[in-house]
Amino acid sequence: MDRSSPENLILVTRESNGIAFVTINRPKSLNSLTRSMMTDLAQAFKSLDRDDSVRVIVLSGSGRAFCSGVDLTAAEDVFKGDVKDVESDPVVQMERCRKPIIGAIAGFAITAGFEIALACDILIAAKGAMFIDTHARFGIFPSWGLSQKLGRIIGVNKAREVSLTAMPLTAEEAEKRNLVNEVVEGGELLKKARAIAEAILKNNQDMVLRYKSVINDGLKLDLGQALALEKERAHAYYNGMTKEQFQKMQEFIAGRSSKKPSKL
Protein backbone atom coordinates (compact mmCIF):
# COMPACT_ATOMS: atom_id res chain seq x y z
CA MET A 1 0.00 0.00 0.00
CA ASP A 2 1.29 3.46 -0.87
CA ARG A 3 1.25 6.32 1.61
CA SER A 4 1.77 9.97 0.74
CA SER A 5 1.39 13.28 2.54
CA PRO A 6 -1.96 15.07 2.05
CA GLU A 7 -0.50 17.52 -0.51
CA ASN A 8 1.65 14.78 -2.11
CA LEU A 9 4.81 16.65 -1.07
CA ILE A 10 6.27 13.45 0.41
CA LEU A 11 5.54 10.47 -1.80
CA VAL A 12 5.87 6.88 -0.55
CA THR A 13 5.65 3.89 -2.88
CA ARG A 14 5.98 0.31 -1.70
CA GLU A 15 6.83 -2.42 -4.21
CA SER A 16 5.92 -6.06 -3.70
CA ASN A 17 9.59 -7.09 -3.83
CA GLY A 18 10.36 -5.23 -0.57
CA ILE A 19 11.75 -1.95 -1.92
CA ALA A 20 10.10 1.29 -0.82
CA PHE A 21 10.67 4.62 -2.58
CA VAL A 22 10.38 7.91 -0.69
CA THR A 23 10.36 11.04 -2.84
CA ILE A 24 10.57 14.65 -1.67
CA ASN A 25 8.12 16.16 -4.13
CA ARG A 26 8.15 19.95 -4.17
CA PRO A 27 10.15 20.53 -7.35
CA LYS A 28 9.04 24.14 -8.01
CA SER A 29 10.72 25.09 -4.71
CA LEU A 30 13.72 22.77 -5.28
CA ASN A 31 12.21 20.43 -2.68
CA SER A 32 12.69 22.87 0.20
CA LEU A 33 11.08 21.59 3.38
CA THR A 34 8.16 23.15 5.21
CA ARG A 35 7.49 22.14 8.80
CA SER A 36 4.64 19.84 7.74
CA MET A 37 6.91 18.19 5.14
CA MET A 38 9.52 17.53 7.82
CA THR A 39 6.88 15.83 9.95
CA ASP A 40 5.55 13.83 6.99
CA LEU A 41 9.07 12.71 6.04
CA ALA A 42 9.77 11.65 9.62
CA GLN A 43 6.52 9.70 9.83
CA ALA A 44 7.17 8.07 6.45
CA PHE A 45 10.42 6.56 7.73
CA LYS A 46 8.84 5.56 11.01
CA SER A 47 6.04 3.78 9.13
CA LEU A 48 8.43 2.04 6.73
CA ASP A 49 10.59 0.85 9.62
CA ARG A 50 7.53 -0.83 11.18
CA ASP A 51 6.36 -2.38 7.89
CA ASP A 52 7.73 -5.93 7.73
CA SER A 53 7.12 -6.09 3.98
CA VAL A 54 9.66 -3.30 3.42
CA ARG A 55 13.31 -4.39 3.39
CA VAL A 56 15.16 -1.51 1.70
CA ILE A 57 14.32 2.19 1.25
CA VAL A 58 15.39 4.48 -1.61
CA LEU A 59 15.17 8.23 -0.92
CA SER A 60 15.24 10.81 -3.74
CA GLY A 61 13.93 14.22 -4.76
CA SER A 62 11.82 15.09 -7.78
CA GLY A 63 12.96 17.58 -10.39
CA ARG A 64 16.28 19.47 -10.34
CA ALA A 65 17.20 19.01 -6.67
CA PHE A 66 17.39 16.36 -3.98
CA CYS A 67 16.50 18.88 -1.27
CA SER A 68 17.46 22.55 -1.06
CA GLY A 69 17.03 22.67 2.72
CA VAL A 70 14.43 24.25 4.94
CA ASP A 71 11.96 26.71 3.40
CA LEU A 72 13.36 29.92 4.89
CA THR A 73 10.13 31.83 4.23
CA ALA A 74 8.85 29.92 7.27
CA ALA A 75 12.13 29.94 9.19
CA GLU A 76 10.74 31.08 12.53
CA ASP A 77 8.00 28.46 12.43
CA VAL A 78 10.59 25.77 11.74
CA PHE A 79 13.49 26.78 13.96
CA LYS A 80 11.49 27.90 17.00
CA GLY A 81 9.46 24.72 17.06
CA ASP A 82 10.19 21.86 19.42
CA VAL A 83 13.56 20.69 18.09
CA LYS A 84 13.47 17.85 20.61
CA ASP A 85 10.25 16.43 19.12
CA VAL A 86 11.65 13.24 17.60
CA GLU A 87 8.30 12.38 16.00
CA SER A 88 8.67 15.29 13.57
CA ASP A 89 12.44 15.00 13.11
CA PRO A 90 13.22 13.18 9.84
CA VAL A 91 16.91 12.72 10.63
CA VAL A 92 16.17 11.08 13.99
CA GLN A 93 13.63 8.77 12.35
CA MET A 94 16.09 7.90 9.57
CA GLU A 95 18.78 7.13 12.13
CA ARG A 96 16.32 4.96 14.07
CA CYS A 97 15.20 3.13 10.93
CA ARG A 98 16.49 -0.44 10.94
CA LYS A 99 16.16 -0.85 7.16
CA PRO A 100 19.03 0.19 4.85
CA ILE A 101 18.42 3.63 3.31
CA ILE A 102 19.90 4.39 -0.10
CA GLY A 103 20.04 8.08 -0.98
CA ALA A 104 19.78 8.92 -4.69
CA ILE A 105 21.14 12.45 -4.98
CA ALA A 106 20.50 14.56 -8.08
CA GLY A 107 21.06 18.31 -8.29
CA PHE A 108 21.43 20.14 -4.99
CA ALA A 109 21.58 18.77 -1.45
CA ILE A 110 21.74 21.99 0.55
CA THR A 111 22.08 22.39 4.34
CA ALA A 112 19.11 20.42 5.76
CA GLY A 113 19.11 18.46 2.49
CA PHE A 114 22.82 17.75 3.04
CA GLU A 115 22.03 16.54 6.55
CA ILE A 116 19.26 14.25 5.28
CA ALA A 117 21.74 12.81 2.78
CA LEU A 118 24.18 12.18 5.66
CA ALA A 119 21.47 10.16 7.42
CA CYS A 120 21.40 7.66 4.53
CA ASP A 121 23.43 4.44 4.70
CA ILE A 122 24.52 4.45 1.05
CA LEU A 123 24.72 7.43 -1.32
CA ILE A 124 24.54 7.35 -5.11
CA ALA A 125 24.89 10.71 -6.84
CA ALA A 126 24.22 11.91 -10.35
CA LYS A 127 26.96 13.74 -12.21
CA GLY A 128 26.71 17.43 -11.44
CA ALA A 129 25.14 16.92 -8.01
CA MET A 130 26.39 19.26 -5.30
CA PHE A 131 26.42 19.17 -1.51
CA ILE A 132 26.34 22.65 0.03
CA ASP A 133 26.34 23.72 3.68
CA THR A 134 24.92 27.25 4.03
CA HIS A 135 24.51 27.30 7.83
CA ALA A 136 27.28 29.90 8.22
CA ARG A 137 26.04 32.02 5.31
CA PHE A 138 22.52 32.46 6.67
CA GLY A 139 23.21 32.35 10.42
CA ILE A 140 21.54 28.99 11.00
CA PHE A 141 22.94 26.76 13.76
CA PRO A 142 23.20 23.11 12.62
CA SER A 143 20.98 20.70 14.54
CA TRP A 144 20.70 17.64 12.28
CA GLY A 145 24.29 16.49 12.63
CA LEU A 146 26.23 18.18 9.84
CA SER A 147 28.80 19.81 12.14
CA GLN A 148 29.70 16.41 13.64
CA LYS A 149 29.15 13.84 10.89
CA LEU A 150 30.83 15.46 7.90
CA GLY A 151 34.31 15.71 9.43
CA ARG A 152 34.18 12.07 10.47
CA ILE A 153 33.54 11.07 6.85
CA ILE A 154 35.57 13.43 4.65
CA GLY A 155 38.18 14.61 7.17
CA VAL A 156 37.89 17.51 9.57
CA ASN A 157 39.93 20.03 7.56
CA LYS A 158 37.88 19.54 4.41
CA ALA A 159 34.68 19.63 6.46
CA ARG A 160 35.72 22.98 7.95
CA GLU A 161 36.31 24.31 4.46
CA VAL A 162 32.94 23.09 3.18
CA SER A 163 31.02 24.48 6.16
CA LEU A 164 32.87 27.74 6.84
CA THR A 165 33.07 28.85 3.19
CA ALA A 166 29.65 27.50 2.12
CA MET A 167 31.34 26.43 -1.12
CA PRO A 168 29.91 23.40 -2.99
CA LEU A 169 31.28 19.90 -2.59
CA THR A 170 30.80 18.26 -5.97
CA ALA A 171 29.57 14.70 -6.37
CA GLU A 172 32.92 13.73 -7.88
CA GLU A 173 34.89 15.19 -4.94
CA ALA A 174 32.41 13.63 -2.52
CA GLU A 175 33.06 10.24 -4.11
CA LYS A 176 36.85 10.67 -3.76
CA ARG A 177 36.36 11.50 -0.08
CA ASN A 178 34.11 8.48 0.61
CA LEU A 179 30.92 10.45 1.19
CA VAL A 180 29.35 9.18 -2.03
CA ASN A 181 29.57 5.51 -2.98
CA GLU A 182 29.29 6.05 -6.73
CA VAL A 183 28.64 8.81 -9.27
CA VAL A 184 26.51 7.89 -12.29
CA GLU A 185 24.82 9.60 -15.23
CA GLY A 186 21.60 11.35 -14.22
CA GLY A 187 19.44 8.95 -16.21
CA GLU A 188 21.02 5.98 -14.41
CA LEU A 189 20.59 7.28 -10.85
CA LEU A 190 17.45 5.44 -9.75
CA LYS A 191 18.43 2.40 -11.81
CA LYS A 192 21.70 2.14 -9.86
CA ALA A 193 19.93 2.71 -6.54
CA ARG A 194 17.48 -0.05 -7.42
CA ALA A 195 20.33 -2.42 -8.37
CA ILE A 196 21.94 -1.94 -4.96
CA ALA A 197 18.57 -2.41 -3.24
CA GLU A 198 17.99 -5.64 -5.19
CA ALA A 199 21.44 -6.91 -4.20
CA ILE A 200 20.56 -6.30 -0.55
CA LEU A 201 17.24 -8.13 -1.02
CA LYS A 202 19.12 -11.32 -1.98
CA ASN A 203 20.68 -11.57 1.45
CA ASN A 204 19.45 -12.80 4.83
CA GLN A 205 17.05 -10.08 5.95
CA ASP A 206 17.57 -10.62 9.65
CA MET A 207 21.34 -10.39 9.25
CA VAL A 208 21.06 -7.28 7.05
CA LEU A 209 19.24 -5.52 9.90
CA ARG A 210 21.67 -6.78 12.53
CA TYR A 211 24.69 -5.87 10.39
CA LYS A 212 23.50 -2.32 9.71
CA SER A 213 22.83 -1.90 13.43
CA VAL A 214 26.25 -3.09 14.60
CA ILE A 215 28.05 -0.95 11.99
CA ASN A 216 26.12 2.20 12.87
CA ASP A 217 26.21 1.64 16.62
CA GLY A 218 29.92 0.84 16.49
CA LEU A 219 30.68 4.12 14.73
CA LYS A 220 29.60 5.96 17.89
CA LEU A 221 32.29 4.17 19.93
CA ASP A 222 36.07 3.96 19.88
CA LEU A 223 37.50 0.91 18.09
CA GLY A 224 38.07 -1.15 21.24
CA GLN A 225 34.50 -0.66 22.45
CA ALA A 226 33.14 -1.28 18.94
CA LEU A 227 34.99 -4.59 18.64
CA ALA A 228 33.65 -5.62 22.05
CA LEU A 229 30.13 -4.69 20.88
CA GLU A 230 30.52 -6.86 17.78
CA LYS A 231 31.77 -9.80 19.86
CA GLU A 232 28.93 -9.41 22.36
CA ARG A 233 26.24 -9.33 19.68
CA ALA A 234 27.83 -12.23 17.79
CA HIS A 235 27.79 -14.42 20.90
CA ALA A 236 24.18 -13.48 21.63
CA TYR A 237 23.21 -14.27 18.03
CA TYR A 238 24.86 -17.69 17.89
CA ASN A 239 23.74 -18.66 21.38
CA GLY A 240 20.17 -17.98 20.29
CA MET A 241 20.36 -20.21 17.22
CA THR A 242 18.83 -23.70 17.18
CA LYS A 243 20.37 -26.82 15.62
CA GLU A 244 17.85 -26.50 12.80
CA GLN A 245 18.98 -22.95 12.09
CA PHE A 246 22.64 -24.01 11.97
CA GLN A 247 21.68 -26.80 9.59
CA LYS A 248 19.80 -24.38 7.31
CA MET A 249 22.82 -22.07 7.32
CA GLN A 250 25.09 -24.92 6.22
CA GLU A 251 22.65 -26.01 3.51
CA PHE A 252 22.39 -22.43 2.22
CA ILE A 253 26.18 -22.02 2.11
CA ALA A 254 26.56 -25.36 0.33
CA GLY A 255 23.98 -24.32 -2.26
CA ARG A 256 25.58 -20.90 -2.81
CA SER A 257 29.09 -22.34 -3.26
CA SER A 258 27.94 -24.16 -6.39
CA LYS A 259 26.78 -20.90 -8.03
CA LYS A 260 28.83 -18.10 -9.57
CA PRO A 261 28.68 -14.80 -7.68
CA SER A 262 26.33 -12.21 -9.18
CA LYS A 263 27.42 -8.72 -10.14
CA LEU A 264 25.68 -5.43 -9.38
Coordinates of C-alpha atoms in Angstrom, one line a residue:
M1 CA 0.0 0.0 0.0
D2 CA 1.3 3.5 -0.9
R3 CA 1.3 6.3 1.6
S4 CA 1.8 10.0 0.7
S5 CA 1.4 13.3 2.5
P6 CA -2.0 15.1 2.0
E7 CA -0.5 17.5 -0.5
N8 CA 1.7 14.8 -2.1
L9 CA 4.8 16.6 -1.1
I10 CA 6.3 13.5 0.4
L11 CA 5.5 10.5 -1.8
V12 CA 5.9 6.9 -0.6
T13 CA 5.6 3.9 -2.9
R14 CA 6.0 0.3 -1.7
E15 CA 6.8 -2.4 -4.2
S16 CA 5.9 -6.1 -3.7
N17 CA 9.6 -7.1 -3.8
G18 CA 10.4 -5.2 -0.6
I19 CA 11.8 -1.9 -1.9
A20 CA 10.1 1.3 -0.8
F21 CA 10.7 4.6 -2.6
V22 CA 10.4 7.9 -0.7
T23 CA 10.4 11.0 -2.8
I24 CA 10.6 14.7 -1.7
N25 CA 8.1 16.2 -4.1
R26 CA 8.1 19.9 -4.2
P27 CA 10.2 20.5 -7.4
K28 CA 9.0 24.1 -8.0
S29 CA 10.7 25.1 -4.7
L30 CA 13.7 22.8 -5.3
N31 CA 12.2 20.4 -2.7
S32 CA 12.7 22.9 0.2
L33 CA 11.1 21.6 3.4
T34 CA 8.2 23.2 5.2
R35 CA 7.5 22.1 8.8
S36 CA 4.6 19.8 7.7
M37 CA 6.9 18.2 5.1
M38 CA 9.5 17.5 7.8
T39 CA 6.9 15.8 9.9
D40 CA 5.6 13.8 7.0
L41 CA 9.1 12.7 6.0
A42 CA 9.8 11.7 9.6
Q43 CA 6.5 9.7 9.8
A44 CA 7.2 8.1 6.5
F45 CA 10.4 6.6 7.7
K46 CA 8.8 5.6 11.0
S47 CA 6.0 3.8 9.1
L48 CA 8.4 2.0 6.7
D49 CA 10.6 0.8 9.6
R50 CA 7.5 -0.8 11.2
D51 CA 6.4 -2.4 7.9
D52 CA 7.7 -5.9 7.7
S53 CA 7.1 -6.1 4.0
V54 CA 9.7 -3.3 3.4
R55 CA 13.3 -4.4 3.4
V56 CA 15.2 -1.5 1.7
I57 CA 14.3 2.2 1.2
V58 CA 15.4 4.5 -1.6
L59 CA 15.2 8.2 -0.9
S60 CA 15.2 10.8 -3.7
G61 CA 13.9 14.2 -4.8
S62 CA 11.8 15.1 -7.8
G63 CA 13.0 17.6 -10.4
R64 CA 16.3 19.5 -10.3
A65 CA 17.2 19.0 -6.7
F66 CA 17.4 16.4 -4.0
C67 CA 16.5 18.9 -1.3
S68 CA 17.5 22.5 -1.1
G69 CA 17.0 22.7 2.7
V70 CA 14.4 24.3 4.9
D71 CA 12.0 26.7 3.4
L72 CA 13.4 29.9 4.9
T73 CA 10.1 31.8 4.2
A74 CA 8.9 29.9 7.3
A75 CA 12.1 29.9 9.2
E76 CA 10.7 31.1 12.5
D77 CA 8.0 28.5 12.4
V78 CA 10.6 25.8 11.7
F79 CA 13.5 26.8 14.0
K80 CA 11.5 27.9 17.0
G81 CA 9.5 24.7 17.1
D82 CA 10.2 21.9 19.4
V83 CA 13.6 20.7 18.1
K84 CA 13.5 17.8 20.6
D85 CA 10.3 16.4 19.1
V86 CA 11.6 13.2 17.6
E87 CA 8.3 12.4 16.0
S88 CA 8.7 15.3 13.6
D89 CA 12.4 15.0 13.1
P90 CA 13.2 13.2 9.8
V91 CA 16.9 12.7 10.6
V92 CA 16.2 11.1 14.0
Q93 CA 13.6 8.8 12.4
M94 CA 16.1 7.9 9.6
E95 CA 18.8 7.1 12.1
R96 CA 16.3 5.0 14.1
C97 CA 15.2 3.1 10.9
R98 CA 16.5 -0.4 10.9
K99 CA 16.2 -0.9 7.2
P100 CA 19.0 0.2 4.8
I101 CA 18.4 3.6 3.3
I102 CA 19.9 4.4 -0.1
G103 CA 20.0 8.1 -1.0
A104 CA 19.8 8.9 -4.7
I105 CA 21.1 12.5 -5.0
A106 CA 20.5 14.6 -8.1
G107 CA 21.1 18.3 -8.3
F108 CA 21.4 20.1 -5.0
A109 CA 21.6 18.8 -1.5
I110 CA 21.7 22.0 0.5
T111 CA 22.1 22.4 4.3
A112 CA 19.1 20.4 5.8
G113 CA 19.1 18.5 2.5
F114 CA 22.8 17.8 3.0
E115 CA 22.0 16.5 6.6
I116 CA 19.3 14.3 5.3
A117 CA 21.7 12.8 2.8
L118 CA 24.2 12.2 5.7
A119 CA 21.5 10.2 7.4
C120 CA 21.4 7.7 4.5
D121 CA 23.4 4.4 4.7
I122 CA 24.5 4.4 1.1
L123 CA 24.7 7.4 -1.3
I124 CA 24.5 7.4 -5.1
A125 CA 24.9 10.7 -6.8
A126 CA 24.2 11.9 -10.4
K127 CA 27.0 13.7 -12.2
G128 CA 26.7 17.4 -11.4
A129 CA 25.1 16.9 -8.0
M130 CA 26.4 19.3 -5.3
F131 CA 26.4 19.2 -1.5
I132 CA 26.3 22.7 0.0
D133 CA 26.3 23.7 3.7
T134 CA 24.9 27.3 4.0
H135 CA 24.5 27.3 7.8
A136 CA 27.3 29.9 8.2
R137 CA 26.0 32.0 5.3
F138 CA 22.5 32.5 6.7
G139 CA 23.2 32.4 10.4
I140 CA 21.5 29.0 11.0
F141 CA 22.9 26.8 13.8
P142 CA 23.2 23.1 12.6
S143 CA 21.0 20.7 14.5
W144 CA 20.7 17.6 12.3
G145 CA 24.3 16.5 12.6
L146 CA 26.2 18.2 9.8
S147 CA 28.8 19.8 12.1
Q148 CA 29.7 16.4 13.6
K149 CA 29.2 13.8 10.9
L150 CA 30.8 15.5 7.9
G151 CA 34.3 15.7 9.4
R152 CA 34.2 12.1 10.5
I153 CA 33.5 11.1 6.9
I154 CA 35.6 13.4 4.6
G155 CA 38.2 14.6 7.2
V156 CA 37.9 17.5 9.6
N157 CA 39.9 20.0 7.6
K158 CA 37.9 19.5 4.4
A159 CA 34.7 19.6 6.5
R160 CA 35.7 23.0 8.0
E161 CA 36.3 24.3 4.5
V162 CA 32.9 23.1 3.2
S163 CA 31.0 24.5 6.2
L164 CA 32.9 27.7 6.8
T165 CA 33.1 28.8 3.2
A166 CA 29.7 27.5 2.1
M167 CA 31.3 26.4 -1.1
P168 CA 29.9 23.4 -3.0
L169 CA 31.3 19.9 -2.6
T170 CA 30.8 18.3 -6.0
A171 CA 29.6 14.7 -6.4
E172 CA 32.9 13.7 -7.9
E173 CA 34.9 15.2 -4.9
A174 CA 32.4 13.6 -2.5
E175 CA 33.1 10.2 -4.1
K176 CA 36.8 10.7 -3.8
R177 CA 36.4 11.5 -0.1
N178 CA 34.1 8.5 0.6
L179 CA 30.9 10.5 1.2
V180 CA 29.3 9.2 -2.0
N181 CA 29.6 5.5 -3.0
E182 CA 29.3 6.0 -6.7
V183 CA 28.6 8.8 -9.3
V184 CA 26.5 7.9 -12.3
E185 CA 24.8 9.6 -15.2
G186 CA 21.6 11.4 -14.2
G187 CA 19.4 8.9 -16.2
E188 CA 21.0 6.0 -14.4
L189 CA 20.6 7.3 -10.9
L190 CA 17.4 5.4 -9.8
K191 CA 18.4 2.4 -11.8
K192 CA 21.7 2.1 -9.9
A193 CA 19.9 2.7 -6.5
R194 CA 17.5 0.0 -7.4
A195 CA 20.3 -2.4 -8.4
I196 CA 21.9 -1.9 -5.0
A197 CA 18.6 -2.4 -3.2
E198 CA 18.0 -5.6 -5.2
A199 CA 21.4 -6.9 -4.2
I200 CA 20.6 -6.3 -0.5
L201 CA 17.2 -8.1 -1.0
K202 CA 19.1 -11.3 -2.0
N203 CA 20.7 -11.6 1.5
N204 CA 19.5 -12.8 4.8
Q205 CA 17.1 -10.1 6.0
D206 CA 17.6 -10.6 9.7
M207 CA 21.3 -10.4 9.3
V208 CA 21.1 -7.3 7.0
L209 CA 19.2 -5.5 9.9
R210 CA 21.7 -6.8 12.5
Y211 CA 24.7 -5.9 10.4
K212 CA 23.5 -2.3 9.7
S213 CA 22.8 -1.9 13.4
V214 CA 26.2 -3.1 14.6
I215 CA 28.1 -0.9 12.0
N216 CA 26.1 2.2 12.9
D217 CA 26.2 1.6 16.6
G218 CA 29.9 0.8 16.5
L219 CA 30.7 4.1 14.7
K220 CA 29.6 6.0 17.9
L221 CA 32.3 4.2 19.9
D222 CA 36.1 4.0 19.9
L223 CA 37.5 0.9 18.1
G224 CA 38.1 -1.2 21.2
Q225 CA 34.5 -0.7 22.4
A226 CA 33.1 -1.3 18.9
L227 CA 35.0 -4.6 18.6
A228 CA 33.7 -5.6 22.0
L229 CA 30.1 -4.7 20.9
E230 CA 30.5 -6.9 17.8
K231 CA 31.8 -9.8 19.9
E232 CA 28.9 -9.4 22.4
R233 CA 26.2 -9.3 19.7
A234 CA 27.8 -12.2 17.8
H235 CA 27.8 -14.4 20.9
A236 CA 24.2 -13.5 21.6
Y237 CA 23.2 -14.3 18.0
Y238 CA 24.9 -17.7 17.9
N239 CA 23.7 -18.7 21.4
G240 CA 20.2 -18.0 20.3
M241 CA 20.4 -20.2 17.2
T242 CA 18.8 -23.7 17.2
K243 CA 20.4 -26.8 15.6
E244 CA 17.9 -26.5 12.8
Q245 CA 19.0 -22.9 12.1
F246 CA 22.6 -24.0 12.0
Q247 CA 21.7 -26.8 9.6
K248 CA 19.8 -24.4 7.3
M249 CA 22.8 -22.1 7.3
Q250 CA 25.1 -24.9 6.2
E251 CA 22.7 -26.0 3.5
F252 CA 22.4 -22.4 2.2
I253 CA 26.2 -22.0 2.1
A254 CA 26.6 -25.4 0.3
G255 CA 24.0 -24.3 -2.3
R256 CA 25.6 -20.9 -2.8
S257 CA 29.1 -22.3 -3.3
S258 CA 27.9 -24.2 -6.4
K259 CA 26.8 -20.9 -8.0
K260 CA 28.8 -18.1 -9.6
P261 CA 28.7 -14.8 -7.7
S262 CA 26.3 -12.2 -9.2
K263 CA 27.4 -8.7 -10.1
L264 CA 25.7 -5.4 -9.4

